[in-house]
PDB file of C-alpha atoms in Angstrom:
ATOM      1  CA  UNK T   9       0.023  -0.336  -0.082  1.00  0.00           C
ATOM      2  CA  UNK T  10       1.221   3.171  -1.038  1.00  0.00           C
ATOM      3  CA  UNK T  11       1.580   6.310   1.540  1.00  0.00           C
ATOM      4  CA  UNK T  12      -1.422   7.973  -0.211  1.00  0.00           C
ATOM      5  CA  UNK T  13      -3.618   5.140   0.182  1.00  0.00           C
ATOM      6  CA  UNK T  14      -2.452   4.413   4.059  1.00  0.00           C
ATOM      7  CA  UNK T  15      -3.446   8.003   4.756  1.00  0.00           C
ATOM      8  CA  UNK T  16      -7.071   7.749   3.101  1.00  0.00           C
ATOM      9  CA  UNK T  17      -7.824   4.736   4.453  1.00  0.00           C
ATOM     10  CA  UNK T  18      -6.873   6.017   7.931  1.00  0.00           C
ATOM     11  CA  UNK T  19      -8.909   9.070   7.517  1.00  0.00           C
ATOM     12  CA  UNK T  20     -11.784   7.202   6.484  1.00  0.00           C
ATOM     13  CA  UNK T  21     -11.666   4.634   9.510  1.00  0.00           C
ATOM     14  CA  UNK T  22     -11.532   8.014  11.736  1.00  0.00           C
ATOM     15  CA  UNK T  23     -14.627   9.521  10.115  1.00  0.00           C
ATOM     16  CA  UNK T  24     -16.413   6.071  10.216  1.00  0.00           C
ATOM     17  CA  UNK T  25     -15.415   5.610  14.114  1.00  0.00           C
ATOM     18  CA  UNK T  26     -16.318   9.453  14.996  1.00  0.00           C
ATOM     19  CA  UNK T  27     -19.752   8.961  13.138  1.00  0.00           C
ATOM     20  CA  UNK T  28     -20.388   5.642  14.896  1.00  0.00           C
ATOM     21  CA  UNK T  29     -19.382   7.410  18.349  1.00  0.00           C
ATOM     22  CA  UNK T  30     -21.574  10.735  17.750  1.00  0.00           C
ATOM     23  CA  UNK T  31     -24.182   8.319  16.396  1.00  0.00           C
ATOM     24  CA  UNK T  32     -24.398   6.238  19.640  1.00  0.00           C
ATOM     25  CA  UNK T  33     -24.058   9.324  21.988  1.00  0.00           C
ATOM     26  CA  UNK T  34     -26.919  11.034  19.881  1.00  0.00           C
ATOM     27  CA  UNK T  35     -29.089   7.962  20.045  1.00  0.00           C
ATOM     28  CA  UNK T  36     -28.100   7.538  23.833  1.00  0.00           C
ATOM     29  CA  UNK T  37     -29.437  11.298  24.512  1.00  0.00           C
ATOM     30  CA  UNK T  38     -32.281  11.055  22.726  1.00  0.00           C
ATOM     31  CA  UNK T  39     -33.715   8.040  24.174  1.00  0.00           C
ATOM     32  CA  UNK T  40     -33.191   9.046  27.744  1.00  0.00           C
ATOM     33  CA  UNK T  41     -36.476  11.000  29.186  1.00  0.00           C
ATOM     34  CA  UNK T  42     -35.041  14.405  30.601  1.00  0.00           C
ATOM     35  CA  UNK T  43     -35.886  13.376  34.183  1.00  0.00           C
ATOM     36  CA  UNK T  44     -33.959  10.626  34.452  1.00  0.00           C
ATOM     37  CA  UNK T  45     -30.835  12.361  35.332  1.00  0.00           C
ATOM     38  CA  UNK T  46     -32.992  14.107  38.364  1.00  0.00           C
ATOM     39  CA  UNK T  47     -34.525  10.718  39.014  1.00  0.00           C
ATOM     40  CA  UNK T  48     -30.972   8.923  39.484  1.00  0.00           C
ATOM     41  CA  UNK T  49     -29.406  11.753  41.486  1.00  0.00           C
ATOM     42  CA  UNK T  50     -32.255  11.468  43.862  1.00  0.00           C
ATOM     43  CA  UNK T  51     -31.926   7.830  43.871  1.00  0.00           C
ATOM     44  CA  UNK T  52     -28.437   8.341  44.511  1.00  0.00           C
ATOM     45  CA  UNK T  53     -28.991  10.739  47.521  1.00  0.00           C
ATOM     46  CA  UNK T  54     -30.943   8.104  49.249  1.00  0.00           C
ATOM     47  CA  UNK T  55     -28.968   5.180  48.403  1.00  0.00           C
ATOM     48  CA  UNK T  56     -27.055   3.355  50.829  1.00  0.00           C
ATOM     49  CA  UNK T  57     -24.078   2.592  48.128  1.00  0.00           C
ATOM     50  CA  UNK T  58     -23.225   6.183  48.644  1.00  0.00           C
ATOM     51  CA  UNK T  59     -21.866   8.244  51.786  1.00  0.00           C
ATOM     52  CA  UNK T  60     -21.459  11.856  52.521  1.00  0.00           C
ATOM     53  CA  UNK T  61     -18.109  13.315  53.542  1.00  0.00           C
ATOM     54  CA  UNK T  62     -17.229  16.556  55.129  1.00  0.00           C
ATOM     55  CA  UNK T  63     -14.427  18.304  53.836  1.00  0.00           C
ATOM     56  CA  UNK T  64     -12.356  21.229  55.300  1.00  0.00           C
ATOM     57  CA  UNK T  65     -12.401  24.003  53.143  1.00  0.00           C
ATOM     58  CA  UNK T  66      -9.039  25.676  51.834  1.00  0.00           C
ATOM     59  CA  UNK T  67      -9.912  28.907  53.546  1.00  0.00           C
ATOM     60  CA  UNK T  68     -10.720  26.955  56.775  1.00  0.00           C
ATOM     61  CA  UNK T  69      -7.307  25.030  56.213  1.00  0.00           C
ATOM     62  CA  UNK T  70      -5.452  28.177  55.682  1.00  0.00           C
ATOM     63  CA  UNK T  71      -7.008  29.732  58.867  1.00  0.00           C
ATOM     64  CA  UNK T  72      -5.951  26.516  61.020  1.00  0.00           C
ATOM     65  CA  UNK T  73      -2.530  26.527  59.365  1.00  0.00           C
ATOM     66  CA  UNK T  74      -1.874  30.421  59.869  1.00  0.00           C
ATOM     67  CA  UNK T  75      -3.221  30.083  63.670  1.00  0.00           C
ATOM     68  CA  UNK T  76      -0.834  27.239  64.293  1.00  0.00           C
ATOM     69  CA  UNK T  77       2.135  28.977  62.677  1.00  0.00           C
ATOM     70  CA  UNK T  78       1.352  32.296  64.849  1.00  0.00           C
ATOM     71  CA  UNK T  79       1.200  30.131  67.962  1.00  0.00           C
ATOM     72  CA  UNK T  80       4.976  29.032  67.216  1.00  0.00           C
ATOM     73  CA  UNK T  81       5.649  32.366  66.368  1.00  0.00           C
ATOM     74  CA  UNK T  82       4.808  33.810  69.653  1.00  0.00           C
ATOM     75  CA  UNK T  83       6.944  31.580  71.248  1.00  0.00           C
ATOM     76  CA  UNK T  84       9.653  32.377  68.996  1.00  0.00           C
ATOM     77  CA  UNK T  85       9.661  28.865  67.090  1.00  0.00           C
ATOM     78  CA  UNK T  86      10.318  28.489  63.426  1.00  0.00           C
ATOM     79  CA  UNK T  87       8.318  25.823  62.072  1.00  0.00           C
ATOM     80  CA  UNK T  88       6.267  24.363  59.011  1.00  0.00           C
ATOM     81  CA  UNK T  89       2.675  23.489  59.283  1.00  0.00           C
ATOM     82  CA  UNK T  90       0.582  21.279  56.840  1.00  0.00           C
ATOM     83  CA  UNK T  91      -2.833  20.686  56.708  1.00  0.00           C
ATOM     84  CA  UNK T  92      -4.003  17.575  54.416  1.00  0.00           C
ATOM     85  CA  UNK T  93      -7.746  16.532  53.968  1.00  0.00           C
ATOM     86  CA  UNK T  94      -9.340  12.879  55.164  1.00  0.00           C
ATOM     87  CA  UNK T  95      -7.189  11.102  52.083  1.00  0.00           C
ATOM     88  CA  UNK T  96      -3.982  12.625  53.089  1.00  0.00           C
ATOM     89  CA  UNK T  97      -3.928  15.046  50.171  1.00  0.00           C
ATOM     90  CA  UNK T  98      -2.171  18.008  50.955  1.00  0.00           C
ATOM     91  CA  UNK T  99      -4.639  21.122  51.282  1.00  0.00           C
ATOM     92  CA  UNK T 100      -1.994  24.065  52.442  1.00  0.00           C
ATOM     93  CA  UNK T 101       1.335  23.833  53.744  1.00  0.00           C
ATOM     94  CA  UNK T 102       2.894  26.990  55.178  1.00  0.00           C
ATOM     95  CA  UNK T 103       6.662  27.362  55.853  1.00  0.00           C
ATOM     96  CA  UNK T 104       7.604  29.925  58.366  1.00  0.00           C
ATOM     97  CA  UNK T 105      10.458  32.134  58.156  1.00  0.00           C
ATOM     98  CA  UNK T 106      13.447  30.423  59.151  1.00  0.00           C
ATOM     99  CA  UNK T 107      12.045  27.043  59.709  1.00  0.00           C
ATOM    100  CA  UNK T 108      14.373  23.907  58.526  1.00  0.00           C
ATOM    101  CA  UNK T 109      14.246  22.111  55.528  1.00  0.00           C
ATOM    102  CA  UNK T 110      13.439  18.578  56.834  1.00  0.00           C
ATOM    103  CA  UNK T 111      10.525  20.375  58.732  1.00  0.00           C
ATOM    104  CA  UNK T 112       8.344  20.671  55.419  1.00  0.00           C
ATOM    105  CA  UNK T 113       7.831  16.912  54.604  1.00  0.00           C
ATOM    106  CA  UNK T 114       7.794  16.086  58.317  1.00  0.00           C
ATOM    107  CA  UNK T 115       4.757  18.332  58.883  1.00  0.00           C
ATOM    108  CA  UNK T 116       3.058  16.591  55.879  1.00  0.00           C
ATOM    109  CA  UNK T 117       3.851  13.151  57.081  1.00  0.00           C
ATOM    110  CA  UNK T 118       2.481  13.986  60.717  1.00  0.00           C
ATOM    111  CA  UNK T 119      -0.498  15.433  59.366  1.00  0.00           C
ATOM    112  CA  UNK T 120      -1.178  12.369  57.432  1.00  0.00           C
ATOM    113  CA  UNK T 121      -0.547  10.194  60.261  1.00  0.00           C
ATOM    114  CA  UNK T 122      -2.847  11.911  62.730  1.00  0.00           C
ATOM    115  CA  UNK T 123      -5.920  11.567  60.013  1.00  0.00           C
ATOM    116  CA  UNK T 124      -5.213   8.197  59.031  1.00  0.00           C
ATOM    117  CA  UNK T 125      -5.552   6.842  62.543  1.00  0.00           C
ATOM    118  CA  UNK T 126      -7.740   9.960  63.941  1.00  0.00           C
ATOM    119  CA  UNK T 127      -5.418  10.589  66.936  1.00  0.00           C
ATOM    120  CA  UNK T 128      -2.568  12.853  67.967  1.00  0.00           C
ATOM    121  CA  UNK T 129       0.641  11.447  66.781  1.00  0.00           C
ATOM    122  CA  UNK T 130       1.984  11.595  70.371  1.00  0.00           C
ATOM    123  CA  UNK T 131      -0.628   8.982  71.245  1.00  0.00           C
ATOM    124  CA  UNK T 132       0.360   6.806  68.166  1.00  0.00           C
ATOM    125  CA  UNK T 133       4.131   7.084  68.803  1.00  0.00           C
ATOM    126  CA  UNK T 134       3.384   5.256  72.171  1.00  0.00           C
ATOM    127  CA  UNK T 135       1.750   2.303  70.395  1.00  0.00           C
ATOM    128  CA  UNK T 136       5.284   1.732  68.688  1.00  0.00           C
ATOM    129  CA  UNK T 137       5.952  -0.323  71.395  1.00  0.00           C
ATOM    130  CA  UNK T 138       3.591  -2.793  70.735  1.00  0.00           C
ATOM    131  CA  UNK T 139       3.286  -2.627  66.865  1.00  0.00           C
ATOM    132  CA  UNK T 140       6.607  -1.508  65.588  1.00  0.00           C
ATOM    133  CA  UNK T 141       5.955  -2.360  62.240  1.00  0.00           C
ATOM    134  CA  UNK T 142       3.413   0.727  61.924  1.00  0.00           C
ATOM    135  CA  UNK T 143       6.794   2.850  61.232  1.00  0.00           C
ATOM    136  CA  UNK T 144       7.103   0.984  58.012  1.00  0.00           C
ATOM    137  CA  UNK T 145       3.880   2.287  56.374  1.00  0.00           C
ATOM    138  CA  UNK T 146       4.929   4.827  53.491  1.00  0.00           C
ATOM    139  CA  UNK T 147       4.114   8.452  54.325  1.00  0.00           C
ATOM    140  CA  UNK T 148       3.892   8.279  58.087  1.00  0.00           C
ATOM    141  CA  UNK T 149       5.623   9.669  60.652  1.00  0.00           C
ATOM    142  CA  UNK T 150       5.051   8.786  64.746  1.00  0.00           C
ATOM    143  CA  UNK T 151       6.771  11.797  66.364  1.00  0.00           C
ATOM    144  CA  UNK T 152       4.603  14.417  68.008  1.00  0.00           C
ATOM    145  CA  UNK T 153       3.223  17.370  66.263  1.00  0.00           C
ATOM    146  CA  UNK T 154       0.264  15.683  64.389  1.00  0.00           C
ATOM    147  CA  UNK T 155      -3.185  16.098  65.324  1.00  0.00           C
ATOM    148  CA  UNK T 156      -6.623  15.293  63.524  1.00  0.00           C
ATOM    149  CA  UNK T 157      -9.317  17.616  62.655  1.00  0.00           C
ATOM    150  CA  UNK T 158     -12.669  15.940  63.288  1.00  0.00           C
ATOM    151  CA  UNK T 159     -16.579  16.580  62.389  1.00  0.00           C
ATOM    152  CA  UNK T 160     -18.944  14.605  64.238  1.00  0.00           C
ATOM    153  CA  UNK T 161     -16.189  12.260  65.672  1.00  0.00           C
ATOM    154  CA  UNK T 162     -14.718  11.225  62.346  1.00  0.00           C
ATOM    155  CA  UNK T 163     -11.444  12.570  60.939  1.00  0.00           C
ATOM    156  CA  UNK T 164     -12.049  15.373  58.142  1.00  0.00           C
ATOM    157  CA  UNK T 165      -8.412  16.600  58.088  1.00  0.00           C
ATOM    158  CA  UNK T 166      -5.078  16.499  59.726  1.00  0.00           C
ATOM    159  CA  UNK T 167      -2.860  19.447  61.100  1.00  0.00           C
ATOM    160  CA  UNK T 168       1.176  18.730  61.358  1.00  0.00           C
ATOM    161  CA  UNK T 169       3.856  20.833  62.640  1.00  0.00           C
ATOM    162  CA  UNK T 170       7.692  20.147  62.356  1.00  0.00           C
ATOM    163  CA  UNK T 171      10.473  22.465  63.527  1.00  0.00           C
ATOM    164  CA  UNK T 172       9.838  23.071  67.138  1.00  0.00           C
ATOM    165  CA  UNK T 173      12.572  21.378  69.499  1.00  0.00           C
ATOM    166  CA  UNK T 174      10.145  19.052  70.965  1.00  0.00           C
ATOM    167  CA  UNK T 175       7.247  17.046  69.463  1.00  0.00           C
ATOM    168  CA  UNK T 176       5.215  18.268  72.501  1.00  0.00           C
ATOM    169  CA  UNK T 177       5.654  21.775  71.103  1.00  0.00           C
ATOM    170  CA  UNK T 178       4.860  21.131  67.766  1.00  0.00           C
ATOM    171  CA  UNK T 179       1.423  18.950  68.648  1.00  0.00           C
ATOM    172  CA  UNK T 180       0.689  22.223  71.051  1.00  0.00           C
ATOM    173  CA  UNK T 181       0.850  24.570  67.855  1.00  0.00           C
ATOM    174  CA  UNK T 182      -1.097  22.086  65.961  1.00  0.00           C
ATOM    175  CA  UNK T 183      -3.916  21.792  68.721  1.00  0.00           C
ATOM    176  CA  UNK T 184      -3.950  25.643  68.157  1.00  0.00           C
ATOM    177  CA  UNK T 185      -4.571  25.535  64.461  1.00  0.00           C
ATOM    178  CA  UNK T 186      -7.459  22.819  65.168  1.00  0.00           C
ATOM    179  CA  UNK T 187      -8.674  25.092  68.117  1.00  0.00           C
ATOM    180  CA  UNK T 188      -9.125  28.165  65.829  1.00  0.00           C
ATOM    181  CA  UNK T 189     -11.753  26.403  63.421  1.00  0.00           C
ATOM    182  CA  UNK T 190     -13.785  26.236  66.312  1.00  0.00           C
ATOM    183  CA  UNK T 191     -14.290  30.173  66.445  1.00  0.00           C
TER     184      UNK T 191
END
């Protein structure tokens, strides 16, 4: 087959596939009644196969991170604050002036650990004595400084702070971030 024949054959095939796809979409759209999407949505709203979850807004996460950073600054501590959502995805990270380079990742990992187990990381660090393999879970850090954010008793986010001389101080600042959400 020469080049011209291959190009024409390929073009004809692409047109045929496109027409078939367009026709199928048009046929499906035409055959579905207008109320079908609303009915399907209403069914899903009451269906036990779906859940509704609560998420921290970007604005709330930023305010909480800033409150934690401010609490540390009042005590002349240079820290980084990370806020992650229920799935461990970072919502916001604020690196304070002069915070060490290691503090960025440590704060994220502490936040992830806190939301994953719905407990402060200082409490979780104590569990390592009974279950030392916990530390092998990727992305976790079992040092004080992470605190979960809860809504109706369920974890919806985690705040992690790193950079202060102790995990107790880091956790104190993370708690200040959580407490700022109640105001």
